[in-house]
PDB file of C-alpha atoms and ligand atoms in Angstrom:
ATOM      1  CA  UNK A   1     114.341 107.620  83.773  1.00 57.00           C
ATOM      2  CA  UNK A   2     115.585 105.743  87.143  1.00 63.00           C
ATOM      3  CA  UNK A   3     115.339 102.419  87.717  1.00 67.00           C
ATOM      4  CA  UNK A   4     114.988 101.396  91.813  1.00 74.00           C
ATOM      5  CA  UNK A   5     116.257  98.022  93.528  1.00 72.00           C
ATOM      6  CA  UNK A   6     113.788  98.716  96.088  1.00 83.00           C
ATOM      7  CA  UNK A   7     110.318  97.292  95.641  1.00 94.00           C
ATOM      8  CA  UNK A   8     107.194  98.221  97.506  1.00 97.00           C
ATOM      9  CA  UNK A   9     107.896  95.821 100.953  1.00 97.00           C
ATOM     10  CA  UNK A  10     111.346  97.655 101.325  1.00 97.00           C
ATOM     11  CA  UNK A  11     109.339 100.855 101.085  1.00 97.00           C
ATOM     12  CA  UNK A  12     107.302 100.583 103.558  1.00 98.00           C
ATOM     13  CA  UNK A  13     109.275  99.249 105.836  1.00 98.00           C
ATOM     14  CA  UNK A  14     111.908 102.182 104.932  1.00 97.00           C
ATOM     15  CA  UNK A  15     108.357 105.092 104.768  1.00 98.00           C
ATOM     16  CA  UNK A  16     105.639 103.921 105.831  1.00 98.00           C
ATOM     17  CA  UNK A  17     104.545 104.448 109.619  1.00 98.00           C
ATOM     18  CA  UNK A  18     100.886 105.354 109.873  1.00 98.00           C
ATOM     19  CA  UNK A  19     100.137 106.120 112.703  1.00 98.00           C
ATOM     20  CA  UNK A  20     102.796 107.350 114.094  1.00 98.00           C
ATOM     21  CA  UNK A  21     104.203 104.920 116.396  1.00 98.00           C
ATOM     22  CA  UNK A  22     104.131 105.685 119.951  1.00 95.00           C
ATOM     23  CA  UNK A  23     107.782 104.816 120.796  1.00 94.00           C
ATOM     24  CA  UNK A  24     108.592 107.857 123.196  1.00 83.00           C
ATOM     25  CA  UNK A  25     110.961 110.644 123.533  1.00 84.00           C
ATOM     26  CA  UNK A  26     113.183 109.828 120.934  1.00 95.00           C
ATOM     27  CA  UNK A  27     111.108 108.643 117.859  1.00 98.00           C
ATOM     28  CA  UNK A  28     113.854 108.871 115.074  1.00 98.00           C
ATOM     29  CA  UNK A  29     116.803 106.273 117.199  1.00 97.00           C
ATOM     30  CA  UNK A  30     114.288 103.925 117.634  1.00 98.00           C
ATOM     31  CA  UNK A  31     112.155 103.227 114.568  1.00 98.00           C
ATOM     32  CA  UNK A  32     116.100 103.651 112.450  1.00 98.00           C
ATOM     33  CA  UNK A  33     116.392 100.895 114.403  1.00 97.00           C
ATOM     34  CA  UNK A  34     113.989  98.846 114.640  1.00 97.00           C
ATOM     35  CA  UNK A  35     113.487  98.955 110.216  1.00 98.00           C
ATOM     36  CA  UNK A  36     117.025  98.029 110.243  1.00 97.00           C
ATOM     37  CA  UNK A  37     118.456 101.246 108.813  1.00 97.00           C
ATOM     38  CA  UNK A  38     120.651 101.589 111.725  1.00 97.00           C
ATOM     39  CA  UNK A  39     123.562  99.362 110.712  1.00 95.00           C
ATOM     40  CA  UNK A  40     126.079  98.254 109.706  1.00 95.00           C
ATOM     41  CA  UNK A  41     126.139 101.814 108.736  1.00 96.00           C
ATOM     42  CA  UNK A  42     123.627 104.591 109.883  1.00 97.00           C
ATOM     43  CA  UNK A  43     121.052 105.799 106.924  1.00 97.00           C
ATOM     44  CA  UNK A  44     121.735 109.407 106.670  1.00 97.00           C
ATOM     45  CA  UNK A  45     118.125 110.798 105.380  1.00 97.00           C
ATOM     46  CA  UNK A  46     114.945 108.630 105.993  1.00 97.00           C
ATOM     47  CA  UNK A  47     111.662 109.969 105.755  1.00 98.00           C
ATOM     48  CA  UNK A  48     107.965 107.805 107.364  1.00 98.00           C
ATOM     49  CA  UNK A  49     105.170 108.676 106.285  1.00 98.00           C
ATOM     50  CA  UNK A  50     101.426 109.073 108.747  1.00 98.00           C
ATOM     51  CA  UNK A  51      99.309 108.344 105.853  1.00 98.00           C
ATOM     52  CA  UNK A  52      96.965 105.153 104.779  1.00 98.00           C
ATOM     53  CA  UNK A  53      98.807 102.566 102.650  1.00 98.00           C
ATOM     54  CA  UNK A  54      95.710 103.449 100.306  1.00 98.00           C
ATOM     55  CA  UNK A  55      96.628 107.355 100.058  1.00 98.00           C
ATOM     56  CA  UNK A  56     100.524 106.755  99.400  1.00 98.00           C
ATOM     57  CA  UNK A  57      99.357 103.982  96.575  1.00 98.00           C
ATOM     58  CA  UNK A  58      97.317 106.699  95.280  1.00 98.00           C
ATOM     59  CA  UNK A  59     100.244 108.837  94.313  1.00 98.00           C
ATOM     60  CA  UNK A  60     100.864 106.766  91.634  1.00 98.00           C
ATOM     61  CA  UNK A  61      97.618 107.092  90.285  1.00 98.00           C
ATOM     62  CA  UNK A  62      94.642 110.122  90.637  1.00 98.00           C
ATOM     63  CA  UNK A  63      96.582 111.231  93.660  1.00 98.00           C
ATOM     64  CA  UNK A  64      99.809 112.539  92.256  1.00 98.00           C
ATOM     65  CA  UNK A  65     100.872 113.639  89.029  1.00 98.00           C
ATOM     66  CA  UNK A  66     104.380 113.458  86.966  1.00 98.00           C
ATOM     67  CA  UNK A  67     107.275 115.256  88.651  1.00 97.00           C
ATOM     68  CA  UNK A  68     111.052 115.435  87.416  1.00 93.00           C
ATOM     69  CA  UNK A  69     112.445 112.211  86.128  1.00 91.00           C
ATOM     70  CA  UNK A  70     109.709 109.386  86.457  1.00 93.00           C
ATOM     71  CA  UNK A  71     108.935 110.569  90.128  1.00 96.00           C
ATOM     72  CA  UNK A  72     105.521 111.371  91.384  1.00 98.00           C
ATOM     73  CA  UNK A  73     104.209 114.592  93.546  1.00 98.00           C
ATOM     74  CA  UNK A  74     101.095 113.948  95.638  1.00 98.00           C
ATOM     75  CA  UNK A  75      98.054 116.509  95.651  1.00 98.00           C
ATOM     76  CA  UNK A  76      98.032 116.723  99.024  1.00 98.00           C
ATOM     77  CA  UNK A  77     100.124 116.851 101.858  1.00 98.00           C
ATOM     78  CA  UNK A  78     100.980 113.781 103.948  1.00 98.00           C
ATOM     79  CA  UNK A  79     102.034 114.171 107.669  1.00 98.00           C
ATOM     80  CA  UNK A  80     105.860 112.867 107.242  1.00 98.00           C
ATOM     81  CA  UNK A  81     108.742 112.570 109.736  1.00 98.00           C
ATOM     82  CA  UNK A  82     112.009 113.258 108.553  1.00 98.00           C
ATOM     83  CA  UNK A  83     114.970 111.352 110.196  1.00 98.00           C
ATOM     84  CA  UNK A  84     118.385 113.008 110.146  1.00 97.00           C
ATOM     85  CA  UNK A  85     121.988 111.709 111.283  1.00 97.00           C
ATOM     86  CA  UNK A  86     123.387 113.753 113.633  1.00 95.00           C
ATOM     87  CA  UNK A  87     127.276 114.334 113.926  1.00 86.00           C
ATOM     88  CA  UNK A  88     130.019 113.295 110.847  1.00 79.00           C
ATOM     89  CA  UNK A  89     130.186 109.769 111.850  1.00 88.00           C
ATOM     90  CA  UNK A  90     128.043 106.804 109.957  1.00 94.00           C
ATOM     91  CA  UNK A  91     128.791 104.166 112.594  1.00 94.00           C
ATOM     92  CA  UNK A  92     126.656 103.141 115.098  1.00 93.00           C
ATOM     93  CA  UNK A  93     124.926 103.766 117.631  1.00 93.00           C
ATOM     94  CA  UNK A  94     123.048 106.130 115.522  1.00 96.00           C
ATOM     95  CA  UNK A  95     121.808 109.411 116.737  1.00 96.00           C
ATOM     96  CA  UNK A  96     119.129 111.299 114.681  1.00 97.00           C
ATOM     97  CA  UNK A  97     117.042 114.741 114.951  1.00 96.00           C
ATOM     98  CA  UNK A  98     113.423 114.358 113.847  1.00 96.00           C
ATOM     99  CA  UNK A  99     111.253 116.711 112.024  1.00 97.00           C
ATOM    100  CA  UNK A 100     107.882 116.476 111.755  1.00 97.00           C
ATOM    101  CA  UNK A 101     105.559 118.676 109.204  1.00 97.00           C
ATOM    102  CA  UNK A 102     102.970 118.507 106.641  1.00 98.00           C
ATOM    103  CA  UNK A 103     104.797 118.148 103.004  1.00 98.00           C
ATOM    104  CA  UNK A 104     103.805 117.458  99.874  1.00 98.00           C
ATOM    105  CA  UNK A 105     105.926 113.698  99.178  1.00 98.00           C
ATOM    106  CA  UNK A 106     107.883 112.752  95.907  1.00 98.00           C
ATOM    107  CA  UNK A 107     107.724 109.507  95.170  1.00 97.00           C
ATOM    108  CA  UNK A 108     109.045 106.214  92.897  1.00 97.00           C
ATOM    109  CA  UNK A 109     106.118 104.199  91.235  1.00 97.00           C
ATOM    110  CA  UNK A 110     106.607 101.051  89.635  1.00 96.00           C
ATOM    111  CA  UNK A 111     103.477  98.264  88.933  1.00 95.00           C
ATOM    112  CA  UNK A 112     101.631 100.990  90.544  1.00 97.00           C
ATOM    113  CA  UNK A 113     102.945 101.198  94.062  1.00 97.00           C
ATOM    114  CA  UNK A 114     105.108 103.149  95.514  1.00 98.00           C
ATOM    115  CA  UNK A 115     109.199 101.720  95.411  1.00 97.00           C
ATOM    116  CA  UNK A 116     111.291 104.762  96.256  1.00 96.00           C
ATOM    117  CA  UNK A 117     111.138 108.247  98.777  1.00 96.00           C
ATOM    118  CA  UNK A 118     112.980 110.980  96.648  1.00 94.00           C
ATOM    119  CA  UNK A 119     111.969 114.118  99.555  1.00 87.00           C
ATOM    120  CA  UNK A 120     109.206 115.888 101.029  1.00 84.00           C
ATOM    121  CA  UNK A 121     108.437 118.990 100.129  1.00 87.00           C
TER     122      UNK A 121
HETATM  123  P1  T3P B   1     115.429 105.025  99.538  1.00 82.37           P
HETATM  124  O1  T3P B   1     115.714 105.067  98.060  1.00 82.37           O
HETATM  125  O2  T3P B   1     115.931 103.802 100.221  1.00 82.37           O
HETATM  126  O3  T3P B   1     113.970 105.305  99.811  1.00 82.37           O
HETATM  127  O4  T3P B   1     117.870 109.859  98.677  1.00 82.37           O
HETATM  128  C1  T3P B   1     118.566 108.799  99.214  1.00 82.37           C
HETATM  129  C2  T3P B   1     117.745 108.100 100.260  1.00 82.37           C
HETATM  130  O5  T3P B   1     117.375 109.038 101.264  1.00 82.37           O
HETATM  131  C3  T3P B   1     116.467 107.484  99.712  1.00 82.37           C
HETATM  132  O6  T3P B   1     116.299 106.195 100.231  1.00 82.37           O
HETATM  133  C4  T3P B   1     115.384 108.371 100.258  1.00 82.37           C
HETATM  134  C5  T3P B   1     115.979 108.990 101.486  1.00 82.37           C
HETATM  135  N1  T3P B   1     115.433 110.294 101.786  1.00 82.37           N
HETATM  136  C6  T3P B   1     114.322 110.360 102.624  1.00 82.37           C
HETATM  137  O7  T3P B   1     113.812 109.338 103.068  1.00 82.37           O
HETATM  138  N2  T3P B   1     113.815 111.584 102.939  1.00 82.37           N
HETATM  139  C7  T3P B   1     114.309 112.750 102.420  1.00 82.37           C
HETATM  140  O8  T3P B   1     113.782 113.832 102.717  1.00 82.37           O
HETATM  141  C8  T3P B   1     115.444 112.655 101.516  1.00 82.37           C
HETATM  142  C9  T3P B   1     116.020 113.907 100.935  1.00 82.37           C
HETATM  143  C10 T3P B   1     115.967 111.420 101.248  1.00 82.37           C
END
């Protein structure tokens, strides 16, 4: 099984945007940014999830059930936003295409709460 650096602050601040923040046109550029995943080098994947801290916790528990290698799957399907780089380059200023869609999420528990986004299905 995995072990994950990240605890449960770094994932939200990494996953969790419910609701969906109202930053304009260009959704992915700014919210990379603004949860720091925009430098020094630009994150390639990063997934938020529109759902209540209380429904994401709940993956760990009734919610979800054992998937892979210590990962969770939910039961139901969260409203997520996937990030992704576009272009070769990893520097800055980073430019990312957003997609948006209902997915079931796979997810890192440890203590009970959430610590790690593994993908969306
Ligand atoms: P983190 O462990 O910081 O949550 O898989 C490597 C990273 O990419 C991992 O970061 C999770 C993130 N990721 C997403 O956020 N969404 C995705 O759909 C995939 C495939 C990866």
């Amino acid at each position: 099984v995995e072990t994950y650096a990240a605890d449960y602050n770094t994932f939200l601040r990494q996953h969790y945007d419910n609701p969906k923040s109202n930053v304009g046109n260009r959704y992915c550029n700014t919210m990379m940014q603004r949860r720091g995943m925009a430098r020094p080098q630009c994150k390639a994947v990063n997934s938020f999830i529109h759902g209540s801290k209380k429904q994401i916790i709940a993956v760990c528990g009734k919610g979800g059930k054992p998937y892979g290698n210590g990962l969770r799957r939910s039961n139901k399907q969260f409203s997520v936003t996937t990030c992704k780089l576009s272009g070769g380059s990893p520097r800055p200023p980073c430019n990312y295409r957003e997609n948006r869609s209902n997915r079931f999420i796979v997810i890192a528990c440890r203590g009970g709460k959430p610590v790690h986004f593994d993908e969306g299905q």
